[in-house]
Coordinates of C-alpha atoms and ligand atoms in Angstrom, one line a residue:
M1 CA 19.6 -12.4 211.0
L2 CA 20.8 -15.8 209.9
R3 CA 24.0 -15.3 211.9
L4 CA 21.9 -14.4 214.9
Q5 CA 19.7 -17.5 214.6
R6 CA 22.8 -19.7 214.3
R7 CA 24.1 -18.2 217.5
L8 CA 20.9 -18.8 219.2
I9 CA 20.9 -22.4 218.3
T10 CA 24.4 -22.9 219.7
L11 CA 23.1 -21.1 222.9
R12 CA 20.7 -24.0 223.4
P13 CA 21.9 -26.3 226.0
T14 CA 22.9 -29.7 224.7
T15 CA 21.0 -32.5 226.3
S16 CA 22.6 -35.8 227.3
S17 CA 20.0 -37.8 225.6
A18 CA 22.2 -39.3 222.8
N19 CA 24.2 -41.4 225.1
L20 CA 23.4 -42.5 228.6
K21 CA 26.4 -43.4 230.7
S22 CA 25.8 -45.6 233.6
G23 CA 27.1 -42.7 235.9
Q24 CA 24.4 -40.5 234.5
A25 CA 21.8 -43.1 235.1
M26 CA 23.0 -43.3 238.7
N27 CA 22.8 -39.6 239.0
V28 CA 19.3 -39.6 237.7
I29 CA 18.2 -42.3 240.1
K30 CA 19.9 -40.4 242.9
S31 CA 17.9 -37.3 241.9
V32 CA 14.6 -39.1 242.2
L33 CA 15.3 -41.0 245.4
P34 CA 14.6 -38.1 247.8
Y35 CA 11.2 -37.8 246.3
L36 CA 10.4 -41.5 247.1
W37 CA 11.9 -41.4 250.5
P38 CA 11.1 -37.9 251.8
K39 CA 13.0 -37.3 255.0
S40 CA 10.2 -35.3 256.7
R41 CA 7.5 -37.8 255.8
K42 CA 7.5 -40.8 258.1
D43 CA 4.1 -41.9 256.7
I44 CA 5.5 -42.1 253.2
Q45 CA 8.5 -44.0 254.3
F46 CA 6.2 -46.4 256.2
R47 CA 4.2 -47.0 253.0
V48 CA 7.4 -47.7 251.0
V49 CA 8.4 -50.3 253.6
L50 CA 5.0 -51.9 253.6
A51 CA 5.0 -52.1 249.8
M52 CA 8.3 -53.7 249.8
L53 CA 7.1 -56.3 252.3
A54 CA 4.0 -57.0 250.2
L55 CA 6.3 -57.4 247.2
V56 CA 8.5 -60.1 248.9
L57 CA 5.5 -62.0 250.3
G58 CA 3.8 -62.0 246.9
E59 CA 6.8 -63.4 245.2
I60 CA 7.4 -66.1 247.7
L61 CA 3.8 -67.2 247.8
G62 CA 3.8 -67.2 244.0
L63 CA 6.7 -69.5 243.9
L64 CA 5.0 -72.0 246.3
A65 CA 2.3 -72.6 243.8
P66 CA 4.4 -74.8 241.3
Y67 CA 5.5 -76.8 244.3
F68 CA 2.0 -77.7 245.3
Y69 CA 1.1 -78.3 241.7
G70 CA 4.0 -80.9 241.4
V71 CA 3.1 -82.6 244.6
S72 CA -0.6 -82.9 243.6
V73 CA 0.5 -84.6 240.3
D74 CA 2.5 -87.1 242.2
A75 CA -0.3 -87.8 244.7
L76 CA -2.6 -88.5 241.7
A77 CA -0.1 -90.7 239.8
P78 CA -0.9 -94.4 239.9
G79 CA 1.1 -96.3 242.5
A80 CA 2.3 -93.2 244.1
D81 CA 2.3 -94.6 247.5
E82 CA 1.3 -98.2 248.0
D83 CA 0.6 -97.8 251.7
Q84 CA -2.2 -95.3 251.3
T85 CA -5.9 -95.9 250.6
I86 CA -7.5 -94.4 247.5
F87 CA -9.5 -92.1 249.7
M88 CA -6.4 -90.7 251.5
L89 CA -4.6 -90.2 248.2
T90 CA -7.5 -88.3 246.7
A91 CA -8.0 -86.2 249.8
G92 CA -4.2 -85.4 249.8
A93 CA -4.2 -84.4 246.1
L94 CA -7.3 -82.3 246.5
G95 CA -5.7 -80.6 249.4
M96 CA -2.6 -79.9 247.4
V97 CA -4.6 -78.5 244.4
V98 CA -6.5 -76.2 246.9
A99 CA -3.2 -75.1 248.4
Y100 CA -2.0 -74.4 244.8
G101 CA -5.0 -72.2 244.2
V102 CA -4.7 -70.4 247.6
M103 CA -1.0 -69.7 246.9
R104 CA -1.8 -68.2 243.5
I105 CA -4.7 -66.0 244.8
L106 CA -2.5 -64.8 247.8
S107 CA 0.4 -64.0 245.5
V108 CA -1.7 -61.9 243.2
G109 CA -3.4 -60.4 246.2
F110 CA -0.2 -59.2 247.7
S111 CA 1.2 -57.9 244.5
Q112 CA -2.1 -55.8 244.0
L113 CA -1.8 -54.7 247.7
R114 CA 1.8 -53.5 247.0
D115 CA 0.5 -51.4 244.0
V116 CA -2.2 -49.9 246.1
I117 CA 0.1 -49.0 248.9
F118 CA 2.8 -47.6 246.7
A119 CA 0.4 -45.6 244.3
Q120 CA 0.3 -42.7 246.7
V121 CA 4.1 -42.5 247.1
G122 CA 4.5 -42.5 243.3
Q123 CA 1.8 -40.1 242.6
R124 CA 3.0 -37.6 245.3
A125 CA 6.6 -37.8 243.9
L126 CA 5.3 -37.1 240.4
R127 CA 3.3 -34.1 241.5
Q128 CA 6.3 -32.7 243.4
L129 CA 8.6 -33.1 240.5
A130 CA 6.2 -31.6 238.0
L131 CA 5.6 -28.6 240.3
E132 CA 9.3 -28.1 240.9
T133 CA 10.1 -28.2 237.1
F134 CA 7.3 -25.9 236.4
R135 CA 8.4 -23.4 239.0
H136 CA 12.0 -23.7 237.7
M137 CA 10.9 -22.9 234.1
H138 CA 9.5 -19.6 235.4
R139 CA 12.7 -18.9 237.2
L140 CA 14.8 -19.3 234.0
S141 CA 15.7 -16.1 232.1
L142 CA 13.8 -14.6 229.3
R143 CA 16.9 -15.3 227.2
Y144 CA 16.6 -19.0 227.8
H145 CA 12.9 -19.0 227.0
I146 CA 13.4 -17.0 223.8
T147 CA 16.0 -19.5 222.6
R148 CA 14.1 -22.6 223.6
K149 CA 10.9 -23.7 221.8
T150 CA 8.1 -23.5 224.3
G151 CA 6.5 -26.6 222.8
G152 CA 9.7 -28.5 223.3
L153 CA 10.1 -27.4 226.9
S154 CA 6.7 -28.6 228.0
R155 CA 7.4 -31.9 226.3
V156 CA 10.6 -32.3 228.1
M157 CA 8.7 -31.8 231.3
E158 CA 5.8 -34.1 230.3
R159 CA 8.2 -36.9 229.1
G160 CA 10.4 -36.4 232.3
V161 CA 7.5 -36.9 234.6
K162 CA 6.2 -39.9 232.7
G163 CA 9.7 -41.2 232.8
V164 CA 9.6 -41.2 236.6
E165 CA 6.3 -43.0 236.6
F166 CA 7.7 -45.7 234.2
L167 CA 10.9 -46.0 236.2
L168 CA 8.9 -46.5 239.4
R169 CA 6.6 -49.1 237.9
F170 CA 9.1 -51.1 236.1
M171 CA 11.9 -50.9 238.5
L172 CA 9.9 -51.7 241.6
F173 CA 7.1 -53.8 240.2
S174 CA 8.9 -55.6 237.4
I175 CA 12.7 -55.7 237.7
G176 CA 12.7 -56.0 241.5
P177 CA 10.3 -58.9 241.6
L178 CA 12.0 -60.5 238.6
I179 CA 15.4 -60.6 240.2
L180 CA 14.0 -62.0 243.4
K181 CA 12.1 -64.6 241.5
L182 CA 15.2 -65.7 239.4
L183 CA 17.3 -66.0 242.5
I184 CA 14.6 -68.1 244.4
V185 CA 14.0 -70.3 241.3
A186 CA 17.7 -70.9 240.8
G187 CA 17.9 -71.9 244.5
I188 CA 14.9 -74.3 244.2
F189 CA 16.4 -76.0 241.0
Y190 CA 19.6 -76.5 243.0
L191 CA 17.9 -78.0 246.0
E192 CA 15.2 -80.0 244.2
F193 CA 17.0 -81.2 241.0
G194 CA 20.7 -80.6 241.4
F195 CA 23.5 -78.4 240.3
I196 CA 23.3 -79.1 236.6
Y197 CA 19.7 -77.9 236.4
M198 CA 20.5 -74.7 238.2
A199 CA 23.6 -74.1 235.8
I200 CA 21.3 -74.4 232.8
V201 CA 18.8 -72.1 234.2
L202 CA 21.4 -69.5 235.0
I203 CA 23.2 -69.7 231.8
T204 CA 20.0 -69.4 229.8
I205 CA 19.1 -66.3 231.9
V206 CA 22.5 -64.7 231.5
L207 CA 22.5 -65.3 227.8
Y208 CA 19.0 -64.1 227.5
I209 CA 19.6 -60.9 229.5
W210 CA 22.9 -60.2 227.6
F211 CA 21.1 -60.6 224.2
T212 CA 18.1 -58.6 225.3
F213 CA 20.2 -55.7 226.7
S214 CA 22.6 -55.5 223.7
V215 CA 19.9 -55.6 221.1
T216 CA 17.8 -53.1 223.1
E217 CA 20.8 -50.8 223.5
W218 CA 21.0 -50.6 219.7
R219 CA 17.2 -50.2 219.5
V220 CA 17.3 -47.3 221.9
K221 CA 19.4 -45.4 219.4
V222 CA 16.9 -46.2 216.7
R223 CA 14.1 -45.1 218.9
K224 CA 15.9 -41.9 219.9
E225 CA 16.2 -41.1 216.2
M226 CA 12.5 -41.8 215.9
N227 CA 11.7 -39.6 218.9
D228 CA 13.8 -36.7 217.5
K229 CA 12.0 -37.0 214.2
D230 CA 8.7 -37.0 216.1
T231 CA 9.5 -33.9 218.0
D232 CA 10.8 -32.2 214.9
A233 CA 7.6 -33.0 212.9
N234 CA 5.5 -31.9 215.9
Q235 CA 7.3 -28.6 216.3
K236 CA 7.0 -27.8 212.5
A237 CA 3.3 -28.5 212.7
I238 CA 2.8 -26.3 215.8
D239 CA 4.9 -23.5 214.4
S240 CA 3.1 -23.7 211.1
L241 CA -0.3 -23.6 212.8
L242 CA 0.8 -20.7 215.0
N243 CA 1.7 -18.9 211.8
F244 CA -1.6 -19.8 210.2
E245 CA -2.2 -16.2 209.0
T246 CA 1.3 -15.7 207.7
V247 CA 1.1 -19.0 205.8
K248 CA -2.1 -17.7 204.1
Y249 CA -0.6 -14.3 203.3
F250 CA 2.1 -15.9 201.4
G251 CA 0.2 -18.7 199.9
A252 CA 2.6 -21.1 201.4
E253 CA 0.3 -24.0 202.3
E254 CA 2.0 -26.3 199.8
R255 CA 5.5 -25.3 201.1
E256 CA 4.4 -25.9 204.7
A257 CA 2.9 -29.3 203.7
L258 CA 6.2 -30.3 202.0
R259 CA 8.2 -29.2 204.9
Y260 CA 6.0 -31.2 207.3
D261 CA 6.1 -34.2 205.0
E262 CA 9.9 -34.0 204.9
S263 CA 9.9 -34.5 208.7
M264 CA 7.3 -37.1 208.6
R265 CA 9.4 -39.0 206.0
G266 CA 12.2 -39.1 208.4
Y267 CA 9.8 -40.3 211.1
E268 CA 8.5 -43.1 208.9
A269 CA 12.0 -44.4 208.1
A270 CA 12.9 -44.3 211.8
A271 CA 9.6 -46.0 212.8
L272 CA 10.1 -48.8 210.3
K273 CA 13.6 -49.5 211.6
T274 CA 12.1 -49.6 215.1
S275 CA 9.6 -52.3 214.2
Y276 CA 12.0 -54.5 212.3
S277 CA 14.5 -54.5 215.1
L278 CA 11.7 -55.5 217.4
A279 CA 10.9 -58.6 215.4
F280 CA 14.6 -59.5 215.5
L281 CA 14.7 -59.1 219.3
N282 CA 11.5 -61.0 219.9
F283 CA 12.6 -64.0 217.8
G284 CA 16.1 -64.1 219.3
Q285 CA 14.6 -64.1 222.8
T286 CA 12.2 -66.9 222.1
L287 CA 15.1 -69.0 220.5
L288 CA 17.2 -68.6 223.7
I289 CA 14.4 -69.2 226.3
T290 CA 12.9 -72.2 224.5
G291 CA 16.4 -73.7 224.2
G292 CA 16.9 -73.4 228.0
L293 CA 13.4 -74.7 228.6
I294 CA 13.7 -77.7 226.3
T295 CA 17.2 -78.6 227.7
V296 CA 15.8 -78.6 231.3
M297 CA 12.7 -80.7 230.2
I298 CA 14.9 -83.2 228.3
L299 CA 17.1 -83.7 231.3
A300 CA 14.1 -84.1 233.6
A301 CA 12.3 -86.5 231.2
M302 CA 15.4 -88.8 231.1
A303 CA 15.7 -88.6 234.9
V304 CA 11.9 -89.7 235.1
Q305 CA 12.7 -92.6 232.8
R306 CA 15.6 -93.6 234.9
G307 CA 13.3 -93.4 237.9
E308 CA 15.3 -90.7 239.6
L309 CA 12.6 -88.0 239.4
S310 CA 8.8 -88.4 239.7
V311 CA 6.3 -87.2 237.1
G312 CA 5.4 -84.5 239.6
D313 CA 9.0 -83.2 239.6
F314 CA 8.9 -83.1 235.8
V315 CA 5.7 -81.0 235.9
M316 CA 7.1 -78.8 238.7
A317 CA 10.3 -78.1 236.7
N318 CA 8.2 -77.1 233.7
A319 CA 6.0 -74.9 235.8
Y320 CA 9.0 -73.1 237.4
M321 CA 10.5 -72.5 233.9
I322 CA 7.2 -71.1 232.6
Q323 CA 7.0 -68.9 235.7
I324 CA 10.4 -67.3 235.0
T325 CA 10.0 -67.0 231.2
M326 CA 6.8 -65.0 231.4
P327 CA 8.4 -62.0 233.1
L328 CA 11.6 -62.5 231.1
G329 CA 9.5 -62.0 228.0
F330 CA 8.9 -58.3 229.0
L331 CA 12.5 -57.7 229.8
G332 CA 13.3 -56.1 226.5
T333 CA 10.4 -53.6 226.8
V334 CA 11.2 -53.1 230.5
Y335 CA 14.8 -52.4 229.8
R336 CA 14.0 -50.1 227.0
E337 CA 11.3 -48.2 228.9
I338 CA 13.6 -47.9 231.9
R339 CA 16.4 -46.6 229.7
Q340 CA 14.1 -44.3 227.8
A341 CA 12.8 -43.1 231.2
L342 CA 16.3 -42.5 232.3
V343 CA 17.0 -40.4 229.2
D344 CA 13.7 -38.4 229.6
M345 CA 14.3 -37.9 233.3
G346 CA 18.0 -36.9 232.5
E347 CA 16.6 -34.2 230.2
M348 CA 14.1 -33.0 232.9
F349 CA 16.9 -33.0 235.5
D350 CA 19.1 -31.1 233.1
L351 CA 16.3 -28.5 232.8
L352 CA 16.0 -28.5 236.6
G353 CA 19.8 -28.0 236.8
Q354 CA 19.8 -25.3 234.2
P355 CA 21.3 -22.4 236.1
Q356 CA 19.3 -19.2 236.5
E357 CA 20.9 -16.4 234.7
V358 CA 19.4 -13.5 236.8
I359 CA 19.7 -14.4 240.5
D360 CA 19.1 -12.6 243.7
V361 CA 22.2 -12.0 245.7
A362 CA 22.5 -13.7 249.0
N363 CA 20.3 -12.1 251.6
A364 CA 18.9 -9.7 249.2
E365 CA 16.4 -7.2 250.7
D366 CA 13.3 -5.9 249.1
L367 CA 13.5 -2.7 247.0
N368 CA 12.6 0.3 249.3
I369 CA 10.6 2.6 247.1
K370 CA 10.9 6.2 248.2
G371 CA 9.4 7.9 245.2
G372 CA 10.7 5.9 242.3
Q373 CA 13.8 7.8 241.1
I374 CA 15.4 5.8 238.3
E375 CA 19.1 6.2 237.3
F376 CA 20.8 4.5 234.4
D377 CA 24.6 5.1 235.0
N378 CA 26.9 4.4 232.1
V379 CA 24.9 1.4 231.1
T380 CA 26.3 -0.9 228.4
F381 CA 24.3 -3.9 227.3
G382 CA 24.1 -6.4 224.4
Y383 CA 22.0 -9.6 224.1
D384 CA 25.0 -11.2 222.5
P385 CA 28.7 -10.3 223.4
E386 CA 29.3 -9.6 219.8
R387 CA 26.7 -6.9 219.4
T388 CA 26.2 -3.9 221.7
I389 CA 22.8 -2.6 221.9
L390 CA 23.0 0.2 224.4
S391 CA 26.4 1.9 224.9
K392 CA 27.3 4.0 227.9
L393 CA 23.7 5.1 228.4
S394 CA 23.2 7.6 231.3
L395 CA 19.7 8.7 232.2
K396 CA 18.1 10.0 235.3
I397 CA 14.4 10.1 235.9
K398 CA 13.5 12.0 239.0
K399 CA 10.6 10.8 241.2
G400 CA 7.3 11.7 239.6
E401 CA 8.9 12.7 236.3
T402 CA 7.7 11.5 232.9
V403 CA 10.5 10.8 230.5
A404 CA 9.7 9.9 226.8
I405 CA 12.1 7.9 224.7
V406 CA 11.7 8.3 221.0
G407 CA 13.9 6.9 218.2
P408 CA 13.9 4.7 215.2
S409 CA 12.8 1.1 215.5
G410 CA 15.6 -1.2 216.7
S411 CA 17.5 1.7 218.5
G412 CA 17.1 -0.1 221.9
K413 CA 14.0 1.5 223.4
S414 CA 12.3 -1.6 224.5
T415 CA 15.6 -2.9 225.8
I416 CA 15.7 -0.1 228.3
G417 CA 12.4 -1.3 229.8
R418 CA 13.7 -4.9 229.9
L419 CA 16.8 -3.9 231.7
L420 CA 14.9 -1.8 234.2
F421 CA 12.6 -4.8 234.9
R422 CA 15.8 -6.9 235.2
F423 CA 15.0 -9.5 232.5
Y424 CA 18.7 -9.2 231.8
D425 CA 21.7 -7.9 233.8
V426 CA 23.7 -5.0 232.3
N427 CA 27.2 -5.8 231.0
S428 CA 28.7 -2.7 232.6
G429 CA 27.5 0.3 234.5
S430 CA 24.6 0.2 236.9
L431 CA 20.9 0.7 237.1
K432 CA 19.5 2.2 240.4
I433 CA 16.0 2.7 241.6
D434 CA 15.9 5.2 244.6
G435 CA 19.6 4.8 244.9
Q436 CA 19.6 1.0 245.2
D437 CA 21.3 -1.0 242.5
I438 CA 18.6 -3.3 241.3
R439 CA 21.1 -6.2 241.2
N440 CA 21.2 -6.0 245.1
V441 CA 17.6 -6.2 245.8
T442 CA 15.1 -9.1 245.2
Q443 CA 13.7 -9.5 241.8
A444 CA 10.3 -10.0 243.1
S445 CA 10.3 -6.6 244.7
V446 CA 11.6 -4.9 241.5
H447 CA 8.9 -6.8 239.5
N448 CA 6.3 -5.6 242.0
S449 CA 7.3 -2.0 241.7
I450 CA 7.3 -1.7 238.0
G451 CA 4.3 -1.9 235.7
I452 CA 5.0 -2.5 232.0
V453 CA 2.6 -2.1 229.2
P454 CA 4.5 -4.0 226.5
Q455 CA 4.6 -3.3 222.8
D456 CA 2.7 -6.4 222.0
T457 CA 0.3 -7.5 224.7
V458 CA -0.1 -11.3 224.9
L459 CA -3.1 -12.6 226.7
F460 CA -4.0 -15.9 228.4
N461 CA -6.5 -18.1 226.7
D462 CA -9.2 -17.3 229.2
T463 CA -11.9 -14.6 229.6
I464 CA -11.3 -10.8 229.3
G465 CA -12.2 -10.5 232.9
Y466 CA -9.5 -12.9 233.9
N467 CA -6.9 -11.2 231.8
I468 CA -7.6 -7.8 233.4
A469 CA -7.9 -9.3 236.9
Y470 CA -4.4 -10.7 236.3
G471 CA -3.0 -7.3 237.1
R472 CA -3.6 -7.8 240.8
D473 CA -4.3 -10.9 242.7
G474 CA -7.6 -10.6 244.5
A475 CA -8.9 -7.5 242.7
S476 CA -12.6 -6.9 243.2
E477 CA -15.0 -6.8 240.4
D478 CA -15.6 -3.0 240.9
E479 CA -11.8 -2.4 240.6
I480 CA -11.7 -4.5 237.5
I481 CA -14.4 -2.5 235.9
A482 CA -12.9 0.8 237.0
A483 CA -9.6 -0.2 235.4
A484 CA -11.4 -1.2 232.2
K485 CA -13.2 2.1 232.1
S486 CA -9.9 4.0 232.5
A487 CA -8.4 2.0 229.7
K488 CA -11.5 2.8 227.6
I489 CA -12.3 -0.8 227.0
H490 CA -15.3 -1.2 229.3
D491 CA -17.9 -0.2 226.7
F492 CA -16.4 -2.6 224.1
I493 CA -16.6 -5.4 226.7
I494 CA -20.2 -4.9 227.6
S495 CA -21.2 -4.7 224.0
L496 CA -20.2 -8.4 223.7
T497 CA -22.8 -11.1 224.4
D498 CA -20.7 -12.6 227.2
G499 CA -19.3 -9.4 228.4
Y500 CA -16.4 -9.9 230.8
N501 CA -16.7 -13.6 230.4
T502 CA -15.8 -13.5 226.7
T503 CA -12.9 -15.8 225.9
V504 CA -10.0 -14.1 224.1
G505 CA -8.6 -17.1 222.2
E506 CA -5.0 -18.4 222.3
R507 CA -2.7 -15.5 223.0
G508 CA -5.6 -13.2 222.7
L509 CA -6.0 -13.7 219.0
K510 CA -9.7 -13.1 219.0
L511 CA -9.1 -9.4 219.9
S512 CA -7.8 -6.7 217.7
G513 CA -4.4 -5.3 218.3
G514 CA -6.0 -2.1 219.9
E515 CA -8.3 -4.1 222.1
K516 CA -5.5 -6.3 223.3
Q517 CA -3.4 -3.2 224.1
R518 CA -6.2 -1.7 226.1
V519 CA -6.6 -5.0 228.1
G520 CA -2.9 -4.7 228.7
I521 CA -3.3 -1.1 229.9
A522 CA -6.3 -2.0 232.1
R523 CA -4.4 -4.8 233.9
T524 CA -1.4 -2.5 234.5
L525 CA -3.7 0.2 235.8
L526 CA -5.1 -2.5 238.2
K527 CA -1.5 -3.3 239.4
N528 CA -1.0 0.3 240.2
P529 CA 2.8 0.3 240.5
P530 CA 5.1 3.1 241.6
I531 CA 7.1 3.0 238.4
L532 CA 5.4 2.7 235.0
V533 CA 7.0 1.8 231.6
L534 CA 4.7 2.4 228.7
D535 CA 6.3 0.7 225.6
E536 CA 4.4 2.2 222.7
A537 CA 1.4 1.2 224.8
T538 CA -1.0 3.0 222.5
S539 CA 0.5 2.4 219.1
A540 CA -2.1 0.2 217.9
L541 CA -4.9 2.6 218.7
D542 CA -6.6 5.2 216.5
T543 CA -5.9 8.8 217.3
E544 CA -9.1 9.5 219.1
T545 CA -9.0 6.5 221.4
E546 CA -5.3 7.2 222.0
R547 CA -6.1 10.7 223.1
N548 CA -8.8 9.4 225.5
I549 CA -6.5 6.8 227.0
Q550 CA -3.6 9.4 227.3
D551 CA -5.7 11.2 229.8
S552 CA -6.1 8.0 231.9
L553 CA -2.4 7.3 231.5
R554 CA -1.5 10.9 232.4
G555 CA -3.8 10.5 235.5
L556 CA -2.0 7.2 236.4
G557 CA 1.4 8.7 235.8
S558 CA 0.8 11.7 238.2
G559 CA 3.0 11.3 241.2
R560 CA 5.0 8.4 239.8
S561 CA 8.0 7.9 237.6
V562 CA 7.0 7.1 234.0
I563 CA 9.1 6.0 231.1
T564 CA 7.0 6.3 228.0
I565 CA 8.3 4.9 224.7
A566 CA 6.5 6.6 222.0
H567 CA 5.9 6.2 218.4
R568 CA 3.7 9.2 217.8
L569 CA 5.6 12.3 219.0
S570 CA 2.3 14.2 219.6
T571 CA 1.7 12.0 222.7
V572 CA 4.9 13.1 224.4
V573 CA 5.0 16.9 223.9
D574 CA 4.4 17.5 227.6
A575 CA 6.9 15.0 228.9
D576 CA 9.3 16.5 231.4
Q577 CA 12.1 15.2 229.3
I578 CA 12.4 13.7 225.9
I579 CA 15.3 11.4 224.9
V580 CA 16.1 10.8 221.3
L581 CA 17.8 7.3 221.1
E582 CA 19.8 6.2 218.1
Q583 CA 21.7 2.9 217.9
G584 CA 21.8 2.7 221.6
C585 CA 23.0 6.2 222.2
I586 CA 21.2 9.3 223.4
V587 CA 21.7 11.8 220.6
E588 CA 19.4 14.6 221.9
K589 CA 17.9 15.3 225.2
G590 CA 15.4 18.1 226.5
T591 CA 11.8 19.2 226.6
H592 CA 9.7 19.4 223.5
D593 CA 10.5 23.1 223.0
E594 CA 14.2 22.8 223.8
L595 CA 14.5 20.0 221.2
L596 CA 12.6 21.9 218.5
N597 CA 15.0 24.8 219.2
L598 CA 17.9 22.5 218.6
N599 CA 16.7 21.9 215.0
G600 CA 18.2 18.5 215.0
R601 CA 16.9 14.9 214.7
Y602 CA 13.9 15.5 216.9
T603 CA 12.8 18.5 214.8
K604 CA 13.1 16.5 211.7
M605 CA 11.0 13.6 213.1
W606 CA 8.4 16.1 214.3
H607 CA 8.1 17.8 210.9
I608 CA 7.8 14.5 209.1
Q609 CA 5.0 13.4 211.5
E610 CA 3.2 16.7 211.3
S611 CA 3.1 16.6 207.5
E612 CA 1.8 13.0 207.7
A613 CA -0.9 14.1 210.1
E614 CA -1.8 16.9 207.7
L615 CA -2.1 14.4 204.9
A616 CA -4.3 12.1 206.9
V617 CA -6.8 14.9 207.7
Ligands
ADP701 N1 16.3 -11.3 222.7 C1 17.2 -10.7 221.8 N2 18.3 -11.3 221.4 C2 19.1 -10.6 220.6 N3 18.8 -9.4 220.1 C3 17.8 -8.8 220.4 C4 16.9 -9.4 221.3 N4 15.8 -8.5 221.5 C5 16.1 -7.5 220.8 N5 17.2 -7.6 220.1 C6 17.8 -6.6 219.2 O1 18.2 -5.5 219.9 C7 18.0 -4.3 219.2 C8 17.1 -3.3 220.0 O2 15.9 -3.9 220.2 P1 14.6 -3.1 220.9 O3 15.1 -2.6 222.1 O4 13.5 -4.1 221.0 O5 14.4 -2.0 219.8 P2 13.2 -0.9 219.8 O6 13.9 0.4 219.9 O7 12.5 -1.0 218.5 O8 12.3 -1.1 220.9 C9 17.3 -4.7 218.0 O9 18.3 -4.6 216.9 C10 16.9 -6.2 218.1 O10 17.1 -6.9 217.0
MG702 MG1 10.4 -1.7 220.9

């Protein structure tokens, strides 16, 4: 078992989250682009262009504000212009102040307009991506889902979609405007104040960005550790709660708590490291930016003293520096969020890129059912290459026949059903329905033709009615009730206060094993497929209910091919053929009477069960 588990772990795909190469980042961005610039949607493309226009306008207007601010200071300064009257000066200064205000309002107005215009593009992309990932998760094989933790998978999707949102918001509305702003401000400093000012601004920004990115790079690793620990603790908690009953059976509350605390301890340590490193980052950033700001201010102050610059220029320089430091302050967060978003999106695109194991061949046609003859021809199969579960199994079920499979637990009975449904492909040999290899027809048509009542029925966390109706899309109320009656569960359902509207709890846990099994039978009765697989479908029922349902199942089975996997041999005595399976091989085959005459395995099992039945009476 331990060996098996270890193998399952290695089967799990490795995610690229530990290290994000720039190439990968580019790939991720390339993967998102089609969602933002959909070829077939001119209206969306138009919106993107409009949003970009609003972005540029907003930035330019925003940068005009400090200019008017500086000019109004100069207009107000004593002796600003000897030729003008006091009235003209004041009117000019007021005009400049009003212009300053108008610029600010317009700038904010345009950036809000940009958000409003772009929102629909972003939300649509998110929805598309989420849907595609969701569909893909259902396309992946059972093997993949068994080896992945479901909670982990939905988190990958959730984080990935959130990542796209972050990336859009920060890339377009934070980094984009920031770069534009830095370039324009550098230009203004060059034109208004001279080369040296521009050089100081640029050097400060370059140093600042370098420092922020390197520290953040290191912090991303710390945060990744924190994330992992968080996921780990979360999964332990979910798993533990799913096993609520088991935990109680073994009095393991304390053990579970310790296990959980162990994960939380790791999270605590990682979270502390995260906040310490943030303090370091913040302080370093302030040091650099204030250094640059003060240098520019000192130069400007000296120039004002020398009479080369006006007081208004001094104020303007300060206003521009403040304008660029504000968005720079968020750069660390922005960089980290973008990086995190890229990692999360990378994981989601990995999931999207996860190849399907069982795929339809090109131009596969639908299965053409002519009666439902099933043929296993020399089938060999193992879940893992090292361990063969079925070896050279040949089995023919003529149309309308009922074949029973009996044998010890673990002999491969349920595996036969899974192969027929094509949850897995056989390793060698072939599996045909009405002469057509199931690998050559569409999976959807195979799935449509086969009804399986599984060993353990799992239900949706919804009403009983919903769960039965699941058997066939669009089934009428009468049909649902008829199916419930045949599965002998109708009387139970109407005895509940809410009847068919009773909720069944997560995975159907509010129902007993037998009740769940009958819901499972009812929905398969509703599906009404030409081929039926009953995998110990009545094992959780008492003998009397089982006998009653057997009648319905027999009715359902008439005229179709049925594989019935049985636990209680008394339920299969009238099968057309009984197969005794042991360690993946057919050891005996025949009708009930033939097998009893053989005096072999089947006879032995029969006698054991008979004496048990006698004891029970
Ligand atoms: N997904 C899986 N991965 C690996 N081994 C599996 C898997 N499912 C079942 N097995 C193994 O295959 C063998 C046959 O299983 P199964 O067909 O379910 O037996 P049963 O005859 O009881 O229905 C068992 O030994 C089981 O442990
Ligand atoms: Mg089984």
